[in-house]
Amino acid sequence: MDIEEIRNDFPQLSQGFIYFDSGSTSLKPRSVINKMKEYYDTSSVSIGRGLHSPSTIVTNAYEKAHEKVRAFFSANGDIIFTKNCTEAINIVAHGLTWNKGDKIVTTYLEHNSNLLPWLNLISSGVKVELIKCRADGTINLNELKGAIDENTRLVAIAHTSNVLGSIVPVEDITKMAKEKNALVLIDGAQAAPHLKVDLKAIGCDFYAASGHKMLGPSGTGVLFIRDCTVEKLKPMIIGGGSATDLTLDKITYTTGYSIFEAGTPNIAGGIGLGAAVDYLTDIGMDQIRKHELELIGYLIDKLRTFDKVKIYGPDDMNIRSGVVSFTIKGVPAHRIAIILDDLGKIAIRSGFHCAFLLNRYILKEPDGTARVSLYLYNTLQEVDILIDILKDIVKNA
Ligand SMILES: Cc1ncc(COP(=O)(O)O)c(C=O)c1O
């Protein structure tokens, strides 16, 4: 993996800032930008409607993008394009038919996007059981197993924590859920950009991810549905493109992904997302993981030399992804972020990271944490610049 060559693919990096906030959204390579531009420059027509040749070309390109994403995830089901990961999770929350007494098992580790859609169902008589995670982001699997009973309709769990970077053993958890015939939804927003995700091997029913965090355009997300039928999952919105026939007595719904993508979709975004997974596949997810492990290991070793710094997340690098959260005694997290931006043009994220329960009840950090999230275009030299500024912050704390 030639890091300089990779960096040259990302036009924004030429502005001279250090981007350590890929957990929020990733930068976009030129190939993705060009694909979108090509659509707008040459063929910005609709899909699946017209019989004219531009429409056929674009329809094929949009369908091909689904196929690329399907292959990227080794998916044994349909891939739906959404506007983000949050929408993908909401499609499942709104689409399943819930009965009073149904149970959803989830955890304190979750991002609000994998909590609020479930907590919102409590008013319909659904029980939500929240399993505590440990402070390093690991989960007691026996406790989780004990919570999954015959009333459990769904287990909803993050593949990787957006605060602690811990990688959750989703394959084992899916097996546990399947023993009780429960459905499994995995929030892969922070895993899909960094790890090789094999949905066939995991065996889950739903997998949600953010296209925009995995080099895709903003306004893109992904939902994998293993059994994509309207009987099992009602589309949240229906309209143009949802039906193959309509009489006054009967609606005949389309099959496959289009039933969940009613109306004119984000065509340029979808095609751009296809280019993003091409880019990731060309580099190789194993290579990306290797590079990130080197960066994280280096960063953590340096952070450990500061006595006022507390590092969050698991010690075991095998279950750590590209996120490193930390606090500095006496310096609020937002202050760290502002100083890094002012002095080093370094972009990090600070605060609660939309994981309120984790922060409030597990980490108990009143100001949240400072979060450095790394990706394939980051370098050891950038980490050194960050550490130099942190040294001063720690000294003056
Ligand atoms: C773990 C996790 N889940 C869900 C989301 C929501 O993703 P999106 O902004 O694509 O809706 C995020 C975003 O940061 C996340 O980190």
mmCIF file of C-alpha atoms and ligand atoms in Angstrom:
data_model
loop_
_atom_site.group_PDB
_atom_site.id
_atom_site.type_symbol
_atom_site.label_atom_id
_atom_site.label_comp_id
_atom_site.label_asym_id
_atom_site.label_seq_id
_atom_site.Cartn_x
_atom_site.Cartn_y
_atom_site.Cartn_z
ATOM 1 C CA MET A 1 0.000 0.000 0.000
ATOM 2 C CA ASP A 2 1.666 3.208 -1.196
ATOM 3 C CA ILE A 3 0.467 5.850 1.232
ATOM 4 C CA GLU A 4 1.728 8.813 -0.834
ATOM 5 C CA GLU A 5 -0.110 7.518 -3.886
ATOM 6 C CA ILE A 6 -3.251 7.102 -1.801
ATOM 7 C CA ARG A 7 -2.975 10.620 -0.393
ATOM 8 C CA ASN A 8 -2.710 12.004 -3.908
ATOM 9 C CA ASP A 9 -6.091 10.459 -4.647
ATOM 10 C CA PHE A 10 -7.766 12.674 -2.021
ATOM 11 C CA PRO A 11 -7.885 16.275 -3.293
ATOM 12 C CA GLN A 12 -8.873 17.716 0.099
ATOM 13 C CA LEU A 13 -5.574 16.631 1.651
ATOM 14 C CA SER A 14 -3.752 19.180 -0.508
ATOM 15 C CA GLN A 15 -5.278 21.900 1.682
ATOM 16 C CA GLY A 16 -2.738 20.993 4.330
ATOM 17 C CA PHE A 17 -4.997 19.963 7.171
ATOM 18 C CA ILE A 18 -4.787 16.754 9.178
ATOM 19 C CA TYR A 19 -8.012 14.833 9.078
ATOM 20 C CA PHE A 20 -8.571 12.636 12.119
ATOM 21 C CA ASP A 21 -12.368 12.700 11.956
ATOM 22 C CA SER A 22 -13.152 9.927 9.474
ATOM 23 C CA GLY A 23 -15.454 8.356 12.069
ATOM 24 C CA SER A 24 -17.840 11.238 11.343
ATOM 25 C CA THR A 25 -17.450 11.064 7.596
ATOM 26 C CA SER A 26 -14.558 10.086 5.355
ATOM 27 C CA LEU A 27 -12.796 12.148 2.719
ATOM 28 C CA LYS A 28 -13.640 11.195 -0.871
ATOM 29 C CA PRO A 29 -11.149 9.982 -3.473
ATOM 30 C CA ARG A 30 -11.007 11.588 -6.896
ATOM 31 C CA SER A 31 -12.474 8.451 -8.539
ATOM 32 C CA VAL A 32 -15.697 8.902 -6.513
ATOM 33 C CA ILE A 33 -15.878 12.625 -7.223
ATOM 34 C CA ASN A 34 -15.235 12.012 -10.929
ATOM 35 C CA LYS A 35 -17.938 9.335 -11.177
ATOM 36 C CA MET A 36 -20.482 11.736 -9.728
ATOM 37 C CA LYS A 37 -19.277 14.560 -11.943
ATOM 38 C CA GLU A 38 -19.488 12.291 -14.979
ATOM 39 C CA TYR A 39 -23.128 11.590 -14.139
ATOM 40 C CA TYR A 40 -23.937 15.302 -13.874
ATOM 41 C CA ASP A 41 -21.792 16.240 -16.898
ATOM 42 C CA THR A 42 -22.982 13.581 -19.288
ATOM 43 C CA SER A 43 -26.151 11.807 -18.266
ATOM 44 C CA SER A 44 -28.093 13.314 -15.377
ATOM 45 C CA VAL A 45 -31.333 11.548 -16.244
ATOM 46 C CA SER A 46 -33.629 9.413 -14.099
ATOM 47 C CA ILE A 47 -33.431 5.653 -13.734
ATOM 48 C CA GLY A 48 -35.907 2.821 -14.225
ATOM 49 C CA ARG A 49 -38.410 5.096 -15.974
ATOM 50 C CA GLY A 50 -37.484 6.085 -19.527
ATOM 51 C CA LEU A 51 -36.729 3.794 -22.454
ATOM 52 C CA HIS A 52 -34.268 6.275 -23.990
ATOM 53 C CA SER A 53 -30.640 5.243 -24.083
ATOM 54 C CA PRO A 54 -29.268 7.713 -21.464
ATOM 55 C CA SER A 55 -31.797 6.310 -18.980
ATOM 56 C CA THR A 56 -30.814 2.726 -19.815
ATOM 57 C CA ILE A 57 -27.126 3.519 -19.351
ATOM 58 C CA VAL A 58 -27.688 5.219 -15.996
ATOM 59 C CA THR A 59 -30.133 2.525 -14.806
ATOM 60 C CA ASN A 60 -27.502 -0.102 -15.547
ATOM 61 C CA ALA A 61 -24.808 1.913 -13.757
ATOM 62 C CA TYR A 62 -27.042 2.342 -10.685
ATOM 63 C CA GLU A 63 -27.902 -1.370 -10.617
ATOM 64 C CA LYS A 64 -24.254 -2.264 -11.084
ATOM 65 C CA ALA A 65 -23.400 -0.107 -8.053
ATOM 66 C CA HIS A 66 -25.764 -2.259 -5.965
ATOM 67 C CA GLU A 67 -24.026 -5.359 -7.264
ATOM 68 C CA LYS A 68 -20.608 -3.924 -6.361
ATOM 69 C CA VAL A 69 -21.740 -3.169 -2.823
ATOM 70 C CA ARG A 70 -23.337 -6.617 -2.606
ATOM 71 C CA ALA A 71 -20.029 -8.228 -3.583
ATOM 72 C CA PHE A 72 -18.074 -5.949 -1.229
ATOM 73 C CA PHE A 73 -20.094 -7.261 1.722
ATOM 74 C CA SER A 74 -20.342 -10.866 0.395
ATOM 75 C CA ALA A 75 -24.062 -10.346 0.853
ATOM 76 C CA ASN A 76 -26.497 -13.241 0.489
ATOM 77 C CA GLY A 77 -29.519 -10.960 0.129
ATOM 78 C CA ASP A 78 -30.477 -7.539 -1.173
ATOM 79 C CA ILE A 79 -28.609 -4.271 -0.825
ATOM 80 C CA ILE A 80 -30.758 -1.161 -0.420
ATOM 81 C CA PHE A 81 -29.271 2.290 -0.899
ATOM 82 C CA THR A 82 -30.355 4.741 1.785
ATOM 83 C CA LYS A 83 -29.384 8.303 2.663
ATOM 84 C CA ASN A 84 -27.301 7.197 5.694
ATOM 85 C CA CYS A 85 -26.968 4.481 8.314
ATOM 86 C CA THR A 86 -29.673 6.055 10.475
ATOM 87 C CA GLU A 87 -32.244 5.733 7.705
ATOM 88 C CA ALA A 88 -31.187 2.118 7.125
ATOM 89 C CA ILE A 89 -31.869 1.237 10.789
ATOM 90 C CA ASN A 90 -35.164 3.135 10.755
ATOM 91 C CA ILE A 91 -36.338 1.163 7.706
ATOM 92 C CA VAL A 92 -36.107 -1.976 9.858
ATOM 93 C CA ALA A 93 -37.619 -0.384 12.985
ATOM 94 C CA HIS A 94 -40.603 0.932 11.013
ATOM 95 C CA GLY A 95 -40.867 -2.020 8.642
ATOM 96 C CA LEU A 96 -41.177 -4.964 11.046
ATOM 97 C CA THR A 97 -44.598 -5.637 12.524
ATOM 98 C CA TRP A 98 -44.284 -5.346 16.292
ATOM 99 C CA ASN A 99 -46.545 -7.072 18.768
ATOM 100 C CA LYS A 100 -47.085 -6.154 22.395
ATOM 101 C CA GLY A 101 -44.589 -8.133 24.475
ATOM 102 C CA ASP A 102 -41.954 -8.414 21.715
ATOM 103 C CA LYS A 103 -38.492 -7.865 23.067
ATOM 104 C CA ILE A 104 -35.483 -6.097 21.553
ATOM 105 C CA VAL A 105 -32.059 -6.727 23.045
ATOM 106 C CA THR A 106 -29.445 -4.031 22.556
ATOM 107 C CA THR A 107 -26.556 -2.496 24.525
ATOM 108 C CA TYR A 108 -25.206 0.634 26.207
ATOM 109 C CA LEU A 109 -22.468 0.683 23.577
ATOM 110 C CA GLU A 110 -24.775 1.925 20.849
ATOM 111 C CA HIS A 111 -24.857 5.161 18.902
ATOM 112 C CA ASN A 112 -28.222 6.957 19.263
ATOM 113 C CA SER A 113 -29.084 5.830 15.723
ATOM 114 C CA ASN A 114 -29.153 2.230 16.965
ATOM 115 C CA LEU A 115 -31.023 3.122 20.171
ATOM 116 C CA LEU A 116 -33.678 5.753 19.522
ATOM 117 C CA PRO A 117 -35.505 3.742 16.798
ATOM 118 C CA TRP A 118 -35.872 0.867 19.319
ATOM 119 C CA LEU A 119 -36.620 2.969 22.412
ATOM 120 C CA ASN A 120 -39.321 4.662 20.357
ATOM 121 C CA LEU A 121 -41.142 1.311 20.136
ATOM 122 C CA ILE A 122 -41.613 1.062 23.912
ATOM 123 C CA SER A 123 -44.797 3.138 23.630
ATOM 124 C CA SER A 124 -46.207 0.365 21.358
ATOM 125 C CA GLY A 125 -45.690 -2.259 24.075
ATOM 126 C CA VAL A 126 -42.277 -3.477 22.923
ATOM 127 C CA LYS A 127 -39.783 -4.238 25.687
ATOM 128 C CA VAL A 128 -36.204 -3.036 25.171
ATOM 129 C CA GLU A 129 -33.521 -4.720 27.271
ATOM 130 C CA LEU A 130 -30.216 -2.846 27.431
ATOM 131 C CA ILE A 131 -27.096 -4.863 28.216
ATOM 132 C CA LYS A 132 -24.265 -2.962 29.860
ATOM 133 C CA CYS A 133 -20.874 -3.067 28.211
ATOM 134 C CA ARG A 134 -17.570 -2.889 30.063
ATOM 135 C CA ALA A 135 -15.660 0.416 30.124
ATOM 136 C CA ASP A 136 -13.293 -0.892 27.431
ATOM 137 C CA GLY A 137 -16.226 -1.494 25.077
ATOM 138 C CA THR A 138 -16.350 -5.265 25.403
ATOM 139 C CA ILE A 139 -19.591 -7.087 26.178
ATOM 140 C CA ASN A 140 -20.215 -9.958 28.582
ATOM 141 C CA LEU A 141 -21.522 -12.517 26.094
ATOM 142 C CA ASN A 142 -23.062 -14.711 28.809
ATOM 143 C CA GLU A 143 -25.104 -11.778 30.009
ATOM 144 C CA LEU A 144 -26.188 -11.028 26.457
ATOM 145 C CA LYS A 145 -27.073 -14.671 25.862
ATOM 146 C CA GLY A 146 -29.140 -14.713 29.062
ATOM 147 C CA ALA A 147 -31.164 -11.728 27.853
ATOM 148 C CA ILE A 148 -32.132 -13.352 24.531
ATOM 149 C CA ASP A 149 -35.280 -15.382 25.230
ATOM 150 C CA GLU A 150 -38.262 -16.715 23.264
ATOM 151 C CA ASN A 151 -39.902 -13.257 23.245
ATOM 152 C CA THR A 152 -36.846 -11.655 21.651
ATOM 153 C CA ARG A 153 -37.728 -10.554 18.113
ATOM 154 C CA LEU A 154 -34.532 -8.648 17.469
ATOM 155 C CA VAL A 155 -30.971 -8.247 18.682
ATOM 156 C CA ALA A 156 -29.597 -4.863 17.552
ATOM 157 C CA ILE A 157 -25.891 -4.358 18.044
ATOM 158 C CA ALA A 158 -22.962 -2.289 16.783
ATOM 159 C CA HIS A 159 -20.203 -4.108 14.911
ATOM 160 C CA THR A 160 -17.688 -1.513 16.143
ATOM 161 C CA SER A 161 -18.120 1.185 18.781
ATOM 162 C CA ASN A 162 -17.830 4.733 17.463
ATOM 163 C CA VAL A 163 -16.419 5.896 20.824
ATOM 164 C CA LEU A 164 -14.247 3.037 22.059
ATOM 165 C CA GLY A 165 -13.273 1.417 18.769
ATOM 166 C CA SER A 166 -14.037 -2.035 20.201
ATOM 167 C CA ILE A 167 -14.917 -4.690 17.625
ATOM 168 C CA VAL A 168 -17.917 -6.744 18.754
ATOM 169 C CA PRO A 169 -18.022 -10.521 18.001
ATOM 170 C CA VAL A 170 -21.123 -10.211 15.841
ATOM 171 C CA GLU A 171 -20.844 -13.710 14.391
ATOM 172 C CA ASP A 172 -21.065 -15.310 17.861
ATOM 173 C CA ILE A 173 -23.907 -12.991 18.847
ATOM 174 C CA THR A 174 -25.828 -13.842 15.674
ATOM 175 C CA LYS A 175 -25.495 -17.565 16.483
ATOM 176 C CA MET A 176 -26.856 -16.937 19.992
ATOM 177 C CA ALA A 177 -29.812 -14.995 18.596
ATOM 178 C CA LYS A 178 -30.564 -17.640 15.980
ATOM 179 C CA GLU A 179 -30.807 -20.321 18.716
ATOM 180 C CA LYS A 180 -33.854 -18.376 19.934
ATOM 181 C CA ASN A 181 -35.113 -17.542 16.428
ATOM 182 C CA ALA A 182 -34.492 -13.831 16.943
ATOM 183 C CA LEU A 183 -33.661 -11.497 14.075
ATOM 184 C CA VAL A 184 -30.301 -9.720 14.127
ATOM 185 C CA LEU A 185 -29.531 -6.172 13.005
ATOM 186 C CA ILE A 186 -25.923 -5.049 12.988
ATOM 187 C CA ASP A 187 -24.955 -1.393 12.939
ATOM 188 C CA GLY A 188 -21.853 -1.493 10.772
ATOM 189 C CA ALA A 189 -21.331 2.278 10.431
ATOM 190 C CA GLN A 190 -17.866 2.126 12.002
ATOM 191 C CA ALA A 191 -16.918 -1.386 10.866
ATOM 192 C CA ALA A 192 -17.671 -1.404 7.149
ATOM 193 C CA PRO A 193 -15.073 1.272 6.261
ATOM 194 C CA HIS A 194 -12.287 -0.564 8.127
ATOM 195 C CA LEU A 195 -12.839 -4.330 8.212
ATOM 196 C CA LYS A 196 -13.565 -7.042 5.683
ATOM 197 C CA VAL A 197 -17.253 -7.692 6.356
ATOM 198 C CA ASP A 198 -18.556 -11.071 5.199
ATOM 199 C CA LEU A 199 -22.316 -11.077 5.659
ATOM 200 C CA LYS A 200 -22.666 -14.683 4.566
ATOM 201 C CA ALA A 201 -20.309 -15.731 7.370
ATOM 202 C CA ILE A 202 -21.940 -13.443 9.959
ATOM 203 C CA GLY A 203 -25.431 -14.713 9.131
ATOM 204 C CA CYS A 204 -27.328 -11.617 10.293
ATOM 205 C CA ASP A 205 -30.698 -10.516 8.891
ATOM 206 C CA PHE A 206 -29.927 -6.810 8.539
ATOM 207 C CA TYR A 207 -26.680 -4.882 8.250
ATOM 208 C CA ALA A 208 -26.692 -1.081 8.172
ATOM 209 C CA ALA A 209 -23.733 1.071 7.128
ATOM 210 C CA SER A 210 -22.854 4.651 6.180
ATOM 211 C CA GLY A 211 -21.717 4.940 2.562
ATOM 212 C CA HIS A 212 -20.297 8.375 3.387
ATOM 213 C CA LYS A 213 -17.941 6.956 6.040
ATOM 214 C CA MET A 214 -16.480 4.439 3.565
ATOM 215 C CA LEU A 215 -15.290 6.950 0.954
ATOM 216 C CA GLY A 216 -18.748 7.260 -0.625
ATOM 217 C CA PRO A 217 -20.597 10.530 -1.266
ATOM 218 C CA SER A 218 -22.459 12.282 1.532
ATOM 219 C CA GLY A 219 -26.128 11.344 1.525
ATOM 220 C CA THR A 220 -25.387 7.656 1.005
ATOM 221 C CA GLY A 221 -25.968 4.650 3.252
ATOM 222 C CA VAL A 222 -26.538 0.936 2.902
ATOM 223 C CA LEU A 223 -29.015 -1.568 4.265
ATOM 224 C CA PHE A 224 -28.545 -5.275 3.722
ATOM 225 C CA ILE A 225 -31.761 -7.297 4.007
ATOM 226 C CA ARG A 226 -31.417 -11.063 3.906
ATOM 227 C CA ASP A 227 -35.055 -11.793 3.195
ATOM 228 C CA CYS A 228 -36.276 -8.836 1.209
ATOM 229 C CA THR A 229 -40.032 -9.292 0.937
ATOM 230 C CA VAL A 230 -42.823 -6.851 1.732
ATOM 231 C CA GLU A 231 -44.512 -9.557 3.809
ATOM 232 C CA LYS A 232 -41.544 -9.632 6.196
ATOM 233 C CA LEU A 233 -40.566 -5.954 6.107
ATOM 234 C CA LYS A 234 -42.982 -3.191 5.108
ATOM 235 C CA PRO A 235 -41.347 -0.370 3.158
ATOM 236 C CA MET A 236 -41.277 2.877 5.144
ATOM 237 C CA ILE A 237 -42.270 4.888 2.069
ATOM 238 C CA ILE A 238 -43.958 3.717 -1.125
ATOM 239 C CA GLY A 239 -44.789 5.363 -4.438
ATOM 240 C CA GLY A 240 -43.089 5.578 -7.828
ATOM 241 C CA GLY A 241 -41.108 2.419 -8.545
ATOM 242 C CA SER A 242 -42.824 0.408 -5.773
ATOM 243 C CA ALA A 243 -45.398 -1.417 -7.885
ATOM 244 C CA THR A 244 -45.376 -3.419 -11.109
ATOM 245 C CA ASP A 245 -49.168 -3.165 -11.376
ATOM 246 C CA LEU A 246 -52.060 -1.409 -9.683
ATOM 247 C CA THR A 247 -55.806 -1.968 -9.949
ATOM 248 C CA LEU A 248 -58.516 -0.639 -7.666
ATOM 249 C CA ASP A 249 -58.419 -4.023 -5.888
ATOM 250 C CA LYS A 250 -54.775 -4.898 -5.721
ATOM 251 C CA ILE A 251 -51.244 -3.514 -5.503
ATOM 252 C CA THR A 252 -48.586 -5.761 -7.027
ATOM 253 C CA TYR A 253 -45.319 -4.732 -5.428
ATOM 254 C CA THR A 254 -41.940 -4.900 -7.122
ATOM 255 C CA THR A 255 -39.405 -7.284 -5.687
ATOM 256 C CA GLY A 256 -35.806 -6.721 -4.699
ATOM 257 C CA TYR A 257 -34.161 -3.512 -3.605
ATOM 258 C CA SER A 258 -36.378 -1.091 -5.550
ATOM 259 C CA ILE A 259 -39.348 -1.666 -3.231
ATOM 260 C CA PHE A 260 -37.297 0.034 -0.496
ATOM 261 C CA GLU A 261 -36.093 2.867 -2.719
ATOM 262 C CA ALA A 262 -39.382 4.483 -3.766
ATOM 263 C CA GLY A 263 -39.203 7.692 -5.776
ATOM 264 C CA THR A 264 -36.188 9.011 -7.630
ATOM 265 C CA PRO A 265 -33.141 7.991 -5.583
ATOM 266 C CA ASN A 266 -29.767 9.672 -5.066
ATOM 267 C CA ILE A 267 -28.502 8.410 -8.425
ATOM 268 C CA ALA A 268 -25.157 10.206 -8.473
ATOM 269 C CA GLY A 269 -24.604 9.178 -4.850
ATOM 270 C CA GLY A 270 -25.356 5.525 -5.574
ATOM 271 C CA ILE A 271 -23.009 5.446 -8.553
ATOM 272 C CA GLY A 272 -20.371 7.251 -6.473
ATOM 273 C CA LEU A 273 -20.763 4.648 -3.724
ATOM 274 C CA GLY A 274 -20.081 1.956 -6.300
ATOM 275 C CA ALA A 275 -16.833 3.757 -7.159
ATOM 276 C CA ALA A 276 -15.980 3.970 -3.445
ATOM 277 C CA VAL A 277 -16.203 0.208 -2.918
ATOM 278 C CA ASP A 278 -14.167 -0.274 -6.108
ATOM 279 C CA TYR A 279 -11.486 1.932 -4.564
ATOM 280 C CA LEU A 280 -11.526 0.075 -1.234
ATOM 281 C CA THR A 281 -11.462 -3.287 -3.003
ATOM 282 C CA ASP A 282 -8.516 -2.237 -5.175
ATOM 283 C CA ILE A 283 -6.484 -1.231 -2.111
ATOM 284 C CA GLY A 284 -7.687 -4.302 -0.183
ATOM 285 C CA MET A 285 -9.438 -4.252 3.190
ATOM 286 C CA ASP A 286 -6.652 -6.364 4.702
ATOM 287 C CA GLN A 287 -4.084 -3.746 3.683
ATOM 288 C CA ILE A 288 -6.243 -0.968 5.126
ATOM 289 C CA ARG A 289 -6.630 -2.850 8.413
ATOM 290 C CA LYS A 290 -2.857 -3.455 8.580
ATOM 291 C CA HIS A 291 -2.114 0.221 8.016
ATOM 292 C CA GLU A 292 -4.664 1.321 10.602
ATOM 293 C CA LEU A 293 -3.319 -1.098 13.207
ATOM 294 C CA GLU A 294 0.135 0.393 12.730
ATOM 295 C CA LEU A 295 -1.252 3.916 13.196
ATOM 296 C CA ILE A 296 -3.387 3.051 16.230
ATOM 297 C CA GLY A 297 -0.546 1.127 17.912
ATOM 298 C CA TYR A 298 1.811 4.050 17.365
ATOM 299 C CA LEU A 299 -0.691 6.622 18.620
ATOM 300 C CA ILE A 300 -1.592 4.611 21.741
ATOM 301 C CA ASP A 301 2.073 4.001 22.611
ATOM 302 C CA LYS A 302 2.724 7.758 22.421
ATOM 303 C CA LEU A 303 -0.411 8.648 24.405
ATOM 304 C CA ARG A 304 0.627 6.192 27.128
ATOM 305 C CA THR A 305 3.732 8.303 27.821
ATOM 306 C CA PHE A 306 1.508 11.141 29.177
ATOM 307 C CA ASP A 307 0.425 10.587 32.772
ATOM 308 C CA LYS A 308 -2.566 12.946 32.567
ATOM 309 C CA VAL A 309 -4.045 11.143 29.574
ATOM 310 C CA LYS A 310 -6.652 8.399 29.972
ATOM 311 C CA ILE A 311 -7.095 6.179 26.914
ATOM 312 C CA TYR A 312 -10.371 4.381 26.294
ATOM 313 C CA GLY A 313 -11.084 1.152 24.434
ATOM 314 C CA PRO A 314 -9.721 -2.395 24.555
ATOM 315 C CA ASP A 315 -6.009 -3.126 25.085
ATOM 316 C CA ASP A 316 -6.196 -6.060 22.698
ATOM 317 C CA MET A 317 -5.385 -4.673 19.250
ATOM 318 C CA ASN A 318 -7.192 -7.588 17.585
ATOM 319 C CA ILE A 319 -10.499 -6.161 18.765
ATOM 320 C CA ARG A 320 -9.692 -2.492 18.203
ATOM 321 C CA SER A 321 -10.642 -0.508 15.144
ATOM 322 C CA GLY A 322 -9.524 2.902 13.867
ATOM 323 C CA VAL A 323 -10.913 4.964 16.748
ATOM 324 C CA VAL A 324 -8.948 6.173 19.770
ATOM 325 C CA SER A 325 -10.794 8.173 22.437
ATOM 326 C CA PHE A 326 -8.988 9.826 25.311
ATOM 327 C CA THR A 327 -9.291 12.498 27.962
ATOM 328 C CA ILE A 328 -6.699 14.827 29.508
ATOM 329 C CA LYS A 329 -7.134 15.519 33.208
ATOM 330 C CA GLY A 330 -8.159 19.151 33.683
ATOM 331 C CA VAL A 331 -8.835 19.894 30.005
ATOM 332 C CA PRO A 332 -12.390 19.517 28.637
ATOM 333 C CA ALA A 333 -12.614 17.459 25.446
ATOM 334 C CA HIS A 334 -13.975 20.365 23.370
ATOM 335 C CA ARG A 335 -11.013 22.497 24.455
ATOM 336 C CA ILE A 336 -8.584 19.829 23.200
ATOM 337 C CA ALA A 337 -10.385 19.810 19.838
ATOM 338 C CA ILE A 338 -10.286 23.605 19.520
ATOM 339 C CA ILE A 339 -6.580 23.837 20.396
ATOM 340 C CA LEU A 340 -5.696 21.098 17.903
ATOM 341 C CA ASP A 341 -7.637 22.912 15.196
ATOM 342 C CA ASP A 342 -6.078 26.296 16.061
ATOM 343 C CA LEU A 343 -2.474 25.189 16.428
ATOM 344 C CA GLY A 344 -2.172 22.263 14.035
ATOM 345 C CA LYS A 345 -5.104 22.427 11.595
ATOM 346 C CA ILE A 346 -5.984 19.029 13.033
ATOM 347 C CA ALA A 347 -9.613 17.893 12.850
ATOM 348 C CA ILE A 348 -10.752 15.552 15.617
ATOM 349 C CA ARG A 349 -14.187 15.033 17.224
ATOM 350 C CA SER A 350 -15.011 15.815 20.842
ATOM 351 C CA GLY A 351 -17.950 15.310 23.190
ATOM 352 C CA PHE A 352 -20.420 12.441 23.473
ATOM 353 C CA HIS A 353 -20.270 11.248 19.855
ATOM 354 C CA CYS A 354 -24.066 10.620 19.841
ATOM 355 C CA ALA A 355 -23.571 7.817 22.387
ATOM 356 C CA PHE A 356 -25.265 9.400 25.397
ATOM 357 C CA LEU A 357 -25.938 6.227 27.396
ATOM 358 C CA LEU A 358 -22.372 4.990 26.999
ATOM 359 C CA ASN A 359 -20.981 8.323 28.145
ATOM 360 C CA ARG A 360 -23.427 8.908 30.970
ATOM 361 C CA TYR A 361 -23.611 5.444 32.544
ATOM 362 C CA ILE A 362 -20.425 3.608 31.557
ATOM 363 C CA LEU A 363 -17.626 6.124 30.936
ATOM 364 C CA LYS A 364 -19.075 8.781 33.266
ATOM 365 C CA GLU A 365 -17.138 11.522 31.501
ATOM 366 C CA PRO A 366 -19.075 14.813 32.011
ATOM 367 C CA ASP A 367 -17.394 16.475 29.000
ATOM 368 C CA GLY A 368 -17.182 13.361 26.865
ATOM 369 C CA THR A 369 -13.933 12.366 25.195
ATOM 370 C CA ALA A 370 -11.598 13.572 22.471
ATOM 371 C CA ARG A 371 -11.762 11.125 19.572
ATOM 372 C CA VAL A 372 -9.115 10.564 16.936
ATOM 373 C CA SER A 373 -10.444 8.437 14.095
ATOM 374 C CA LEU A 374 -7.913 7.237 11.560
ATOM 375 C CA TYR A 375 -8.225 5.957 8.044
ATOM 376 C CA LEU A 376 -6.199 4.722 5.113
ATOM 377 C CA TYR A 377 -4.914 8.204 4.161
ATOM 378 C CA ASN A 378 -3.418 9.031 7.588
ATOM 379 C CA THR A 379 0.293 8.778 8.360
ATOM 380 C CA LEU A 380 2.653 8.291 11.299
ATOM 381 C CA GLN A 381 3.996 11.811 10.644
ATOM 382 C CA GLU A 382 0.506 13.214 11.178
ATOM 383 C CA VAL A 383 0.298 11.332 14.481
ATOM 384 C CA ASP A 384 3.642 12.890 15.491
ATOM 385 C CA ILE A 385 2.265 16.393 14.849
ATOM 386 C CA LEU A 386 -0.788 15.587 16.978
ATOM 387 C CA ILE A 387 1.390 14.243 19.798
ATOM 388 C CA ASP A 388 3.617 17.355 19.762
ATOM 389 C CA ILE A 389 0.607 19.611 20.353
ATOM 390 C CA LEU A 390 -0.884 17.262 22.954
ATOM 391 C CA LYS A 391 2.458 17.411 24.801
ATOM 392 C CA ASP A 392 1.960 21.156 25.237
ATOM 393 C CA ILE A 393 -1.685 20.777 26.233
ATOM 394 C CA VAL A 394 -0.726 18.199 28.885
ATOM 395 C CA LYS A 395 2.140 20.387 30.150
ATOM 396 C CA ASN A 396 -0.179 23.375 30.623
ATOM 397 C CA ALA A 397 -3.100 21.373 32.060
HETATM 398 C C1 LIG B 1 -21.913 3.439 15.236
HETATM 399 C C2 LIG B 1 -22.718 4.428 14.429
HETATM 400 N N1 LIG B 1 -23.973 4.111 14.083
HETATM 401 C C3 LIG B 1 -24.725 4.936 13.353
HETATM 402 C C4 LIG B 1 -24.250 6.155 12.941
HETATM 403 C C5 LIG B 1 -25.120 7.047 12.107
HETATM 404 O O1 LIG B 1 -24.616 7.103 10.825
HETATM 405 P P1 LIG B 1 -25.216 8.097 9.734
HETATM 406 O O2 LIG B 1 -24.710 9.442 10.075
HETATM 407 O O3 LIG B 1 -24.698 7.566 8.448
HETATM 408 O O4 LIG B 1 -26.683 8.002 9.841
HETATM 409 C C6 LIG B 1 -22.957 6.531 13.277
HETATM 410 C C7 LIG B 1 -22.419 7.857 12.873
HETATM 411 O O5 LIG B 1 -21.476 8.343 13.378
HETATM 412 C C8 LIG B 1 -22.159 5.644 14.040
HETATM 413 O O6 LIG B 1 -20.917 5.967 14.386
#
